[in-house]
GROMACS .gro file of N, CA and C in nm:
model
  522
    1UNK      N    1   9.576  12.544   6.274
    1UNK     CA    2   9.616  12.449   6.378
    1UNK      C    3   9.592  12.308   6.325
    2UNK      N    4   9.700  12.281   6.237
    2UNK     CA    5   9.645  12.137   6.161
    2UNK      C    6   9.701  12.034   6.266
    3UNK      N    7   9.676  12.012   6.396
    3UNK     CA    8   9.752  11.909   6.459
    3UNK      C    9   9.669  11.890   6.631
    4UNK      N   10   9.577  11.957   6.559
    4UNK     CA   11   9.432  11.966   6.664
    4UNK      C   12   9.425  11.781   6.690
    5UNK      N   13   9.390  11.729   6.800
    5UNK     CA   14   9.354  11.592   6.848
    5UNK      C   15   9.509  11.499   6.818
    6UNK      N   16   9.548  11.560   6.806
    6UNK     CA   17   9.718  11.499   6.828
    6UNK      C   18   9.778  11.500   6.963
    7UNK      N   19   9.852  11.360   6.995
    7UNK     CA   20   9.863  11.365   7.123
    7UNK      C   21  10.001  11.313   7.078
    8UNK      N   22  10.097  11.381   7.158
    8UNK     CA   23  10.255  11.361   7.147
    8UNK      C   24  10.324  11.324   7.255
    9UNK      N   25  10.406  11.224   7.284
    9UNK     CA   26  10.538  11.210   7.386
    9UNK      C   27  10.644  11.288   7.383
   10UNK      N   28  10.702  11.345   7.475
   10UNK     CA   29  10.827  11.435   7.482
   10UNK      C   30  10.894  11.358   7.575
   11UNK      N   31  11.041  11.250   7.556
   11UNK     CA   32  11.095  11.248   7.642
   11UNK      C   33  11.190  11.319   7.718
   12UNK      N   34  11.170  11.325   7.823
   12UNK     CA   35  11.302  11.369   7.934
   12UNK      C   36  11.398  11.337   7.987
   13UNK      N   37  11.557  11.403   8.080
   13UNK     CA   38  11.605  11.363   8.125
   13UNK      C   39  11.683  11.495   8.119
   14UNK      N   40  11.782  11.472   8.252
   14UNK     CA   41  11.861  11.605   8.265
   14UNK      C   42  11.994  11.613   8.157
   15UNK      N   43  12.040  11.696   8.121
   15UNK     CA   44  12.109  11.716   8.047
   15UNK      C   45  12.052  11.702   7.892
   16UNK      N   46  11.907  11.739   7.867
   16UNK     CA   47  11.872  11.789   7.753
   16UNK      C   48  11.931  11.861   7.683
   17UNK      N   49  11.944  11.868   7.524
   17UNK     CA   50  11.947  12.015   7.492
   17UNK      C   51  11.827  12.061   7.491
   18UNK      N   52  11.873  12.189   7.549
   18UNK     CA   53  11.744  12.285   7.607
   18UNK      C   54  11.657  12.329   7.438
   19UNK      N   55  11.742  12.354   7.334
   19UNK     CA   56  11.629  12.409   7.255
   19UNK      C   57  11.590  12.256   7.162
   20UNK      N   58  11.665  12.170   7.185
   20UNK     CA   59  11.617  12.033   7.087
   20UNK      C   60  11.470  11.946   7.165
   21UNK      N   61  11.468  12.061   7.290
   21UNK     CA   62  11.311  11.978   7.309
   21UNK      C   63  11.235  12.061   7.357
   22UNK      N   64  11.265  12.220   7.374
   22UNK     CA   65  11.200  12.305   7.386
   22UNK      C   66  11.128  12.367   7.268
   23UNK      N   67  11.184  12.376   7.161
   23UNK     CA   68  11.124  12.440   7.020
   23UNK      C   69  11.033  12.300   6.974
   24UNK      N   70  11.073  12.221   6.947
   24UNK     CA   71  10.952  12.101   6.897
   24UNK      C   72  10.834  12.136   6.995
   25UNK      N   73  10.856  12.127   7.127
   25UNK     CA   74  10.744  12.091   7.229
   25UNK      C   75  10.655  12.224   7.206
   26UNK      N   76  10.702  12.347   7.204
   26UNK     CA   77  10.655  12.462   7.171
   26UNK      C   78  10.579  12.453   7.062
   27UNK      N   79  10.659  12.438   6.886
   27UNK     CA   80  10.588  12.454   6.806
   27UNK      C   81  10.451  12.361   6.784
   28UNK      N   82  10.500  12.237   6.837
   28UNK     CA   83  10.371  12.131   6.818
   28UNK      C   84  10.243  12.169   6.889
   29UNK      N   85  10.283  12.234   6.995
   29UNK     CA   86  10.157  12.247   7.118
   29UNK      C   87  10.091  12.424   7.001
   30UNK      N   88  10.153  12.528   6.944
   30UNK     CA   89  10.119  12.590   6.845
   30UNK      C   90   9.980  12.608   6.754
   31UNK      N   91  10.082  12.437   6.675
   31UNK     CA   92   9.976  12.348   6.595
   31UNK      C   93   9.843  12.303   6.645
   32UNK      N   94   9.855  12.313   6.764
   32UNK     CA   95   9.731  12.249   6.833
   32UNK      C   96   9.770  12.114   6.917
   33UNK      N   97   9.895  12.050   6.880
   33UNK     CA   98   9.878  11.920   6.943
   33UNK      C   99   9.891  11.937   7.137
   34UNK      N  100   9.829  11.807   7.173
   34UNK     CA  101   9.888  11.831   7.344
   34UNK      C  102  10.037  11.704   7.326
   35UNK      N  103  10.107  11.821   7.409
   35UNK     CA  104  10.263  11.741   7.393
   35UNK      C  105  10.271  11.680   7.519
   36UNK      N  106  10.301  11.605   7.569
   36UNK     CA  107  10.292  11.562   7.697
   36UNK      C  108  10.445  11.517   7.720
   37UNK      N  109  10.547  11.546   7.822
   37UNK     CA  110  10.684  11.558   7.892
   37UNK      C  111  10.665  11.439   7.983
   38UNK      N  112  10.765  11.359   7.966
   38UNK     CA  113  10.739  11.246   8.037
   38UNK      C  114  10.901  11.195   8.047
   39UNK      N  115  10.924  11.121   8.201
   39UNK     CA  116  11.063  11.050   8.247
   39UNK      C  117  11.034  10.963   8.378
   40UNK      N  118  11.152  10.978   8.391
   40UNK     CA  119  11.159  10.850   8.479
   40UNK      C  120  11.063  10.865   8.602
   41UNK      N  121  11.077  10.998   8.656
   41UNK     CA  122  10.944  11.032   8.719
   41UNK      C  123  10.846  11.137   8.722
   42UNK      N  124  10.711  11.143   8.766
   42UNK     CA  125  10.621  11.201   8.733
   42UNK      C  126  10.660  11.331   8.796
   43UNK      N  127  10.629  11.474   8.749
   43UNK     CA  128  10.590  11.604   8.831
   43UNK      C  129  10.767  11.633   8.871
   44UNK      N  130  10.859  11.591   8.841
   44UNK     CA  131  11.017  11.645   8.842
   44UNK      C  132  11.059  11.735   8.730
   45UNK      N  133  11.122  11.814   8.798
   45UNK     CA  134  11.229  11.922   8.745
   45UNK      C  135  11.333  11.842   8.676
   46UNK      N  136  11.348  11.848   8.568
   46UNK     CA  137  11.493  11.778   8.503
   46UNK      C  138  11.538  11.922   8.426
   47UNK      N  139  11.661  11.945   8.441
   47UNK     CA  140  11.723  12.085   8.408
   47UNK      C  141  11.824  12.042   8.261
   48UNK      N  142  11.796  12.133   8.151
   48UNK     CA  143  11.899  12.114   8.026
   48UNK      C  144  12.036  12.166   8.054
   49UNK      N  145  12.098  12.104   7.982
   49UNK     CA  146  12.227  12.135   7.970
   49UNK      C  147  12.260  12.259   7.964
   50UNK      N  148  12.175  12.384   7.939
   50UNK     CA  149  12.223  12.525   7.969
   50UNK      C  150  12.153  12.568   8.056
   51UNK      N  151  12.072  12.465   8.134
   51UNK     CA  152  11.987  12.577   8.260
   51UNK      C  153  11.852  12.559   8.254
   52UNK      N  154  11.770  12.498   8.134
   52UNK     CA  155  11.692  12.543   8.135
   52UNK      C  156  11.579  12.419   8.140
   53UNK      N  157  11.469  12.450   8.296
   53UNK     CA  158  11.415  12.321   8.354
   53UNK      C  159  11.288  12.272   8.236
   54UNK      N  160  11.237  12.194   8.258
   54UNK     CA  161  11.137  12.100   8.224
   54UNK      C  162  11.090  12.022   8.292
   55UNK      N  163  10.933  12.007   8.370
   55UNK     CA  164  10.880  11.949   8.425
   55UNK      C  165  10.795  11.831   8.427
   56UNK      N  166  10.811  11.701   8.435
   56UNK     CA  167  10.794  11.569   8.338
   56UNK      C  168  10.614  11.562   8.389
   57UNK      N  169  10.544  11.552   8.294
   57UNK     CA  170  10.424  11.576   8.303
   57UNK      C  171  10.383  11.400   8.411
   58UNK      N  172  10.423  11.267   8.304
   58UNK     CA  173  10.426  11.157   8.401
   58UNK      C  174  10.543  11.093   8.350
   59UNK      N  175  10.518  10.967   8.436
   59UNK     CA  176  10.651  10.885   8.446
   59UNK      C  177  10.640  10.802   8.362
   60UNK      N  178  10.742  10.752   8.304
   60UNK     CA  179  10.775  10.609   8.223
   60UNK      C  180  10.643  10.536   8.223
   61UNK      N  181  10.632  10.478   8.313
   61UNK     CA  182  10.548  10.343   8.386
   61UNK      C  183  10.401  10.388   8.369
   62UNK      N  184  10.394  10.494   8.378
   62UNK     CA  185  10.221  10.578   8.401
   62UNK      C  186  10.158  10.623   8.270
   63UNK      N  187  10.264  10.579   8.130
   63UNK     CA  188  10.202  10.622   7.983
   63UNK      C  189  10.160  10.495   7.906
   64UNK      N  190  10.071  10.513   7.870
   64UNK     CA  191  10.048  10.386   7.755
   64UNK      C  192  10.063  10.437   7.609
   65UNK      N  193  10.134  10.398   7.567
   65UNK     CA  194  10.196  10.467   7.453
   65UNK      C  195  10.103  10.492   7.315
   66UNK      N  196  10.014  10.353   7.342
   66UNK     CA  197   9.933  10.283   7.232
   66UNK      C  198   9.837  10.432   7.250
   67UNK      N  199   9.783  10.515   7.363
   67UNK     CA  200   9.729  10.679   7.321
   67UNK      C  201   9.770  10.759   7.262
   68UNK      N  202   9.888  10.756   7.218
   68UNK     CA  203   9.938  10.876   7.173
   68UNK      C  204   9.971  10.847   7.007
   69UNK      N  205  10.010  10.948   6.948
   69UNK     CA  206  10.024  11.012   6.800
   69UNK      C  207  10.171  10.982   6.732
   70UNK      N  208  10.263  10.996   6.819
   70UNK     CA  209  10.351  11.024   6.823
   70UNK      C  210  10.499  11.046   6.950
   71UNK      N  211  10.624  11.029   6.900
   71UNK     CA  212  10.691  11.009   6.992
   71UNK      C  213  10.855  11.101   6.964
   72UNK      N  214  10.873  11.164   7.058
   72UNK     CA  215  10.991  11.328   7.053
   72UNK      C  216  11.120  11.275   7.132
   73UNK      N  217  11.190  11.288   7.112
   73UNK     CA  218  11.326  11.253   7.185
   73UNK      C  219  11.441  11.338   7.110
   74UNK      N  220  11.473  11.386   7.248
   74UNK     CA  221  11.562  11.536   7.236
   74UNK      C  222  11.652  11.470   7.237
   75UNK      N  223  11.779  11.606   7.190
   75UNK     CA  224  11.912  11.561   7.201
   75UNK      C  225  12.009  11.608   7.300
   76UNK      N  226  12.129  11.649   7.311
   76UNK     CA  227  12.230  11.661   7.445
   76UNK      C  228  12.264  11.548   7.479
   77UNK      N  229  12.300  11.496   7.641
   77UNK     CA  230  12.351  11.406   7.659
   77UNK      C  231  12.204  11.335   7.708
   78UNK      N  232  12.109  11.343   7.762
   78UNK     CA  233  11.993  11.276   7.786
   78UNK      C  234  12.004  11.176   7.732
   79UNK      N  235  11.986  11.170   7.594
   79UNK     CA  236  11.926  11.039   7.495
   79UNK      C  237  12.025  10.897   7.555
   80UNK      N  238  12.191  10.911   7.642
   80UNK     CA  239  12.275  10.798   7.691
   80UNK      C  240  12.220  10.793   7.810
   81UNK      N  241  12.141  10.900   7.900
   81UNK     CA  242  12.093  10.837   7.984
   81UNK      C  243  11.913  10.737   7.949
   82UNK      N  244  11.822  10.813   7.869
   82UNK     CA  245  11.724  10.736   7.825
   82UNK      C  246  11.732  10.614   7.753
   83UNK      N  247  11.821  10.584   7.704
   83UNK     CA  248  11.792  10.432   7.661
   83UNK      C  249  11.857  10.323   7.728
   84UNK      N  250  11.838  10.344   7.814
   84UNK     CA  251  11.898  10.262   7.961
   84UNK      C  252  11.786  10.237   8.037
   85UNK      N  253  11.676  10.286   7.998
   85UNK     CA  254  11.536  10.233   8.053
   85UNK      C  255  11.404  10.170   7.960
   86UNK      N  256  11.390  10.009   7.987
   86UNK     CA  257  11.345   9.982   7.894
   86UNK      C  258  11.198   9.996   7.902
   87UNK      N  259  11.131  10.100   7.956
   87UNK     CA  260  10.985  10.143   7.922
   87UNK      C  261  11.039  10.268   7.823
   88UNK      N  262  11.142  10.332   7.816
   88UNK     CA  263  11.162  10.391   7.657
   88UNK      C  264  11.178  10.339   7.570
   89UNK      N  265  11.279  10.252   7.578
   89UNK     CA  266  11.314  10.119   7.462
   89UNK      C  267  11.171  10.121   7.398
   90UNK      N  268  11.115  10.040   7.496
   90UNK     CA  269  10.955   9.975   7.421
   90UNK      C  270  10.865  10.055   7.393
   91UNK      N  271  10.865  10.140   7.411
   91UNK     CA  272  10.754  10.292   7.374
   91UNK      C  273  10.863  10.281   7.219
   92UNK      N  274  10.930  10.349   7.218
   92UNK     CA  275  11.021  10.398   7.045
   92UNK      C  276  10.980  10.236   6.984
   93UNK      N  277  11.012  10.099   7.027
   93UNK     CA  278  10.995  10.029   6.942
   93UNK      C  279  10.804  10.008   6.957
   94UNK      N  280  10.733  10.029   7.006
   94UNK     CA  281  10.553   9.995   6.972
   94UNK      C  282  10.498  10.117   6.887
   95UNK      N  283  10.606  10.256   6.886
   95UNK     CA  284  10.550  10.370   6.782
   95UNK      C  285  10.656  10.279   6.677
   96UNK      N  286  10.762  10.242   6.646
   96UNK     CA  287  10.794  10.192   6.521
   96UNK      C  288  10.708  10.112   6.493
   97UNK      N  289  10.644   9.997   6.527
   97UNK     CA  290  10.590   9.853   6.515
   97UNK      C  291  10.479   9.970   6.444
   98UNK      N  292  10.390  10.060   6.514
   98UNK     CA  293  10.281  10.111   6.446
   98UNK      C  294  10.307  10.206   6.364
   99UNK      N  295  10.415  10.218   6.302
   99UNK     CA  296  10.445  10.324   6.178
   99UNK      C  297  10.403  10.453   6.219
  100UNK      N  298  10.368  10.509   6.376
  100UNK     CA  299  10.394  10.653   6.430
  100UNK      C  300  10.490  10.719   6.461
  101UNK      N  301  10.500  10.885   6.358
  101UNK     CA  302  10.624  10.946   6.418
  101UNK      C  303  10.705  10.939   6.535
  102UNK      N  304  10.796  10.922   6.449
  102UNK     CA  305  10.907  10.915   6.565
  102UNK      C  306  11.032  11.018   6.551
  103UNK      N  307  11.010  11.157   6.593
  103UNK     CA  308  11.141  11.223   6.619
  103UNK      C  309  11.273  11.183   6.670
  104UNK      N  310  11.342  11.254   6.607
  104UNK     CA  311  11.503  11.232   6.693
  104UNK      C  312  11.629  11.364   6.623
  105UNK      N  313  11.694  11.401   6.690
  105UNK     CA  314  11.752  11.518   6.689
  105UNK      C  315  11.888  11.465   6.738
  106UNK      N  316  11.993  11.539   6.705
  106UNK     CA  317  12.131  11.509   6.768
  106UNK      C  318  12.150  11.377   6.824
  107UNK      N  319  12.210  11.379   6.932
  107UNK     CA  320  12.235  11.244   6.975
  107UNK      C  321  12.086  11.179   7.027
  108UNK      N  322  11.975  11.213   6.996
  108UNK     CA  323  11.877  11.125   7.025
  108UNK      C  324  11.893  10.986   6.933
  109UNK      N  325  11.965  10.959   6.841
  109UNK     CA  326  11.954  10.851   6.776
  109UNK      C  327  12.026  10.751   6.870
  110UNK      N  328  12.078  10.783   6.978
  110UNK     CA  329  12.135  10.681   7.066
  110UNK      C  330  12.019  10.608   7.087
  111UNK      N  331  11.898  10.647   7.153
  111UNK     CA  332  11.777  10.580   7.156
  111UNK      C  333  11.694  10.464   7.098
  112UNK      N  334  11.705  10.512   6.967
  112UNK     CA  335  11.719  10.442   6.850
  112UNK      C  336  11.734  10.351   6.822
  113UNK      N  337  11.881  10.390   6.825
  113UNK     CA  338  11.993  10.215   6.841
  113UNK      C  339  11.970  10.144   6.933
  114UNK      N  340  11.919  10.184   7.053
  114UNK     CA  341  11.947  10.105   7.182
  114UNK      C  342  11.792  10.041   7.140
  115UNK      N  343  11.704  10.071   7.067
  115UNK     CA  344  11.567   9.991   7.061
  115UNK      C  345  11.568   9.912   6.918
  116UNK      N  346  11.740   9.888   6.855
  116UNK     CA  347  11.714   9.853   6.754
  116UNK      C  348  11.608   9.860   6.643
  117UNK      N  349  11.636  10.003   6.584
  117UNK     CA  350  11.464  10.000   6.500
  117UNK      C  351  11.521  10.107   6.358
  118UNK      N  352  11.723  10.096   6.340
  118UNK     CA  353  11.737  10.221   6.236
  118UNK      C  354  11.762  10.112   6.125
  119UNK      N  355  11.801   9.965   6.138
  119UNK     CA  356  11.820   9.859   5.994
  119UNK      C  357  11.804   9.911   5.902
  120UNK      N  358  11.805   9.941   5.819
  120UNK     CA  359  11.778  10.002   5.670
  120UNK      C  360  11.699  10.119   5.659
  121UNK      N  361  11.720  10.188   5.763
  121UNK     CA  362  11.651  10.354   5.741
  121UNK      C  363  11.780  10.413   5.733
  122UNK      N  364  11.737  10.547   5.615
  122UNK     CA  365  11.819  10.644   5.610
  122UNK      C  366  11.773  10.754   5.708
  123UNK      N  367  11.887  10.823   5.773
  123UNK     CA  368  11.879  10.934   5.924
  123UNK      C  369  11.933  11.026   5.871
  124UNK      N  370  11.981  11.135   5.978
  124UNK     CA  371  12.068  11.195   5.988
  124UNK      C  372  12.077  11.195   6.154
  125UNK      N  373  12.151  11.284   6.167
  125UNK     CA  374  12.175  11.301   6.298
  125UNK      C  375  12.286  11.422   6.326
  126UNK      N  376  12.408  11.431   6.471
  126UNK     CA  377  12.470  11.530   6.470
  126UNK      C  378  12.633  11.442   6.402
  127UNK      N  379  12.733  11.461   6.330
  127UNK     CA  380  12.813  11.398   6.295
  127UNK      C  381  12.843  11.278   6.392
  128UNK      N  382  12.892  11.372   6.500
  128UNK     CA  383  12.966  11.264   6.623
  128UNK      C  384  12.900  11.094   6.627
  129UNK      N  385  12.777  11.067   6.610
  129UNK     CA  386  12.716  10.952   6.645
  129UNK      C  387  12.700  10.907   6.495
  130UNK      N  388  12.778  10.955   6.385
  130UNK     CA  389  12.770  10.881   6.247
  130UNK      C  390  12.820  10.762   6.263
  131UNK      N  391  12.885  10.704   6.317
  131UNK     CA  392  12.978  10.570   6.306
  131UNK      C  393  12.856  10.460   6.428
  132UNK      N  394  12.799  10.547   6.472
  132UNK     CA  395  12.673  10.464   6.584
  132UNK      C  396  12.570  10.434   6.466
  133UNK      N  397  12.535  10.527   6.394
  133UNK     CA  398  12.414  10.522   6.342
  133UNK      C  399  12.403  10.380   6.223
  134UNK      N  400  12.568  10.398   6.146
  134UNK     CA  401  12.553  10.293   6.055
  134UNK      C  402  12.596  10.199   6.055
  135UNK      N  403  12.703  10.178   6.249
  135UNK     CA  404  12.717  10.044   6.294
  135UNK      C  405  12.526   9.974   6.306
  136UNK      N  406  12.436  10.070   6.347
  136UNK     CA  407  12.335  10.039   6.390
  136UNK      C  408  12.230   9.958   6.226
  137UNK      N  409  12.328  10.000   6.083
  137UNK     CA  410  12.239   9.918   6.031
  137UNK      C  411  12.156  10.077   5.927
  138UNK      N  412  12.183  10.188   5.958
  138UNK     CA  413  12.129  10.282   5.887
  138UNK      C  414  12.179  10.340   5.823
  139UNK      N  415  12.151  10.408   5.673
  139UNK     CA  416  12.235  10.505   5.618
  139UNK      C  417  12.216  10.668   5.647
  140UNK      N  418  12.345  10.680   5.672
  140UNK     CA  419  12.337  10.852   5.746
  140UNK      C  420  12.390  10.923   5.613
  141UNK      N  421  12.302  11.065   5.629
  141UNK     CA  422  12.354  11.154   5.530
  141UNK      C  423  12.368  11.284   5.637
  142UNK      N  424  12.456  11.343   5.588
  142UNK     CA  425  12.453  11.532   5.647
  142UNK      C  426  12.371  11.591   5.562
  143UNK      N  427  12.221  11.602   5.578
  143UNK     CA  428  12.133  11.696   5.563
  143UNK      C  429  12.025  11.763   5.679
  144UNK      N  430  12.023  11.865   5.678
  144UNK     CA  431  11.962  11.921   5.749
  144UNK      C  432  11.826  11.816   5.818
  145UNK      N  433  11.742  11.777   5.749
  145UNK     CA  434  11.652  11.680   5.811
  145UNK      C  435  11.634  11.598   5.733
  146UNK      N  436  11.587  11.435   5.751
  146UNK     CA  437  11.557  11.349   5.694
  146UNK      C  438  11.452  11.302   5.710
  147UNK      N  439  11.342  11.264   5.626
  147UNK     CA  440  11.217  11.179   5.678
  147UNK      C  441  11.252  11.033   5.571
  148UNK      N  442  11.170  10.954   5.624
  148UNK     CA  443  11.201  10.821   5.625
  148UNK      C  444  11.093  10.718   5.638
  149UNK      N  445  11.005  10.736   5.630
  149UNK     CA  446  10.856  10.654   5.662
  149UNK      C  447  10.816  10.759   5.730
  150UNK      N  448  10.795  10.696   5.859
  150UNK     CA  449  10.761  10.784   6.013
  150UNK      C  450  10.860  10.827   6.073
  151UNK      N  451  10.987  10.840   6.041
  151UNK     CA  452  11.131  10.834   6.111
  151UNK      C  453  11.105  10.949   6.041
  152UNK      N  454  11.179  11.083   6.171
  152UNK     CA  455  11.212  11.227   6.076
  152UNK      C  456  11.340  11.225   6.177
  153UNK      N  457  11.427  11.262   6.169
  153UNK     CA  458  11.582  11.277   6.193
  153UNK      C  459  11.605  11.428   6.157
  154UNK      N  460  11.721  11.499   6.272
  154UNK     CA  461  11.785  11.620   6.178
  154UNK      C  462  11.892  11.621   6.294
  155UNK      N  463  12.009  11.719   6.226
  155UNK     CA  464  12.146  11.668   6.334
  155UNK      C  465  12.137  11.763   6.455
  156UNK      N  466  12.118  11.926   6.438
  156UNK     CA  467  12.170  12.003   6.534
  156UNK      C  468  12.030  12.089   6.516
  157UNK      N  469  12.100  12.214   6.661
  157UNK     CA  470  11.958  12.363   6.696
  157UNK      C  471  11.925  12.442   6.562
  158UNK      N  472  12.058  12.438   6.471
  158UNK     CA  473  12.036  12.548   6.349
  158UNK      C  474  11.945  12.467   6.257
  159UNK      N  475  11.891  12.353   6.286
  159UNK     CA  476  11.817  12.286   6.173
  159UNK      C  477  11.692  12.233   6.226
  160UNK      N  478  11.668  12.295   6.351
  160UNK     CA  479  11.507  12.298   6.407
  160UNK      C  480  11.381  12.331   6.310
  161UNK      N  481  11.418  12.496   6.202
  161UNK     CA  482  11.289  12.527   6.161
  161UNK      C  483  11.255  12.356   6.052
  162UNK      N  484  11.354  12.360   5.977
  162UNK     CA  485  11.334  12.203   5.867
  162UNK      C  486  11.313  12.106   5.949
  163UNK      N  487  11.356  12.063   6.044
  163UNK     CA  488  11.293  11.932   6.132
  163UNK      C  489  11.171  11.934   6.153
  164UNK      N  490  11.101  12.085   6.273
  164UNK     CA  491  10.947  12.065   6.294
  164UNK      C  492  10.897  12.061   6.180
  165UNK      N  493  10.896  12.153   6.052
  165UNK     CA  494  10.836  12.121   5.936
  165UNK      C  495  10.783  12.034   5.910
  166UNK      N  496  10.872  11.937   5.904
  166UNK     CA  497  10.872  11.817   5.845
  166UNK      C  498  10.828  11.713   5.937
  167UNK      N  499  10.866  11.720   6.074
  167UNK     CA  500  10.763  11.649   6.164
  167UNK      C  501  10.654  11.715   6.188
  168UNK      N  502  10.615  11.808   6.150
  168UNK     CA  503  10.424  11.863   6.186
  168UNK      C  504  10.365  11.772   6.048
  169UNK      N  505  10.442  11.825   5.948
  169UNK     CA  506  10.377  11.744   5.843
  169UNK      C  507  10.373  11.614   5.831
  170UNK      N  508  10.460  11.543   5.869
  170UNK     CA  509  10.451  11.375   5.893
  170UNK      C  510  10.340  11.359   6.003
  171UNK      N  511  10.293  11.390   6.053
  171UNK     CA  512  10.244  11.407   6.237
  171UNK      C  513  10.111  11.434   6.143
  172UNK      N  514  10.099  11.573   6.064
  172UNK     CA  515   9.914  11.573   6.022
  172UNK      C  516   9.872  11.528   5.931
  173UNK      N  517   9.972  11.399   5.876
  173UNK     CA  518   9.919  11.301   5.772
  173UNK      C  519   9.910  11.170   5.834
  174UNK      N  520   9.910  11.154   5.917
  174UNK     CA  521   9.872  11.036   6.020
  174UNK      C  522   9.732  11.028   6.074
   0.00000   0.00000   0.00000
């Protein structure tokens, strides 16, 4: 359990993909870390895009980010509704400012962009948002996952096992 005293953000919102924030949140909590589910409001049901609920541990407003380890943002359509609230904005940009992981999966790089923070990082992501990613200033490749400092990126569900990998391991060298 190399990820014992690790404390993680999971953001929410309905229309998750169900396994782009269900398998991270799973494997990390595994490792030992506490993952903590958090949206717009505290103790709500937000349901993924195939059905499948998630219950937001607290709200936006109720996290101080500066506790935690690290920061998760799923993909589906969520990530166009989350960066439309700027207590996410500023959480993704105060874990960039402090060089703490920062996940992102499929279209979570919308997030990203919207907190201005991909300038000269190389990503990946799911194709569709390639022309977002390097209007945004980043170079995108199609590989299964990318790490990048603290930035770990990967595009789609078939490339979960190489993403957590690679974010547990970025995550227990912090």
């Amino acid at each position: 359990m190399q990820l014992q005293n690790k404390k993680v953000l999971a953001l929410v919102d309905h229309d998750f993909e169900d396994l782009e924030l269900w398998y991270p949140v799973l494997r990390l909590r595994e490792e030992g870390a506490q993952v903590d589910l958090i949206g717009k409001e505290a103790n709500y049901k937000y349901i993924g895009k195939y059905g499948v609920p998630a219950e937001s541990d607290f709200a936006y407003k109720d996290v101080n980010d500066a506790d935690y380890d690290a920061i998760l943002v799923p993909g589906g359509w969520a990530p166009d509704k989350l960066r439309r609230f700027p207590e996410v904005l500023d959480m993704v940009r105060n874990m960039n400012q402090a060089k703490k992981p920062i996940g992102q999966i499929c279209h979570a790089g919308w997030v990203l962009i919207s907190a201005n923070i991909l300038n000269g990082k190389t990503v990946t992501s799911t194709p569709g948002i390639k022309d977002d990613m390097t209007n945004a200033g980043a170079t995108w490749v199609d590989e299964p996952v990318v790490v990048d400092e603290h930035l770990v990126s990967s595009r789609r569900p078939p490339d979960l096992p190489d993403y957590l990998r690679e974010f547990i391991n970025v995550l227990a060298n912090k």
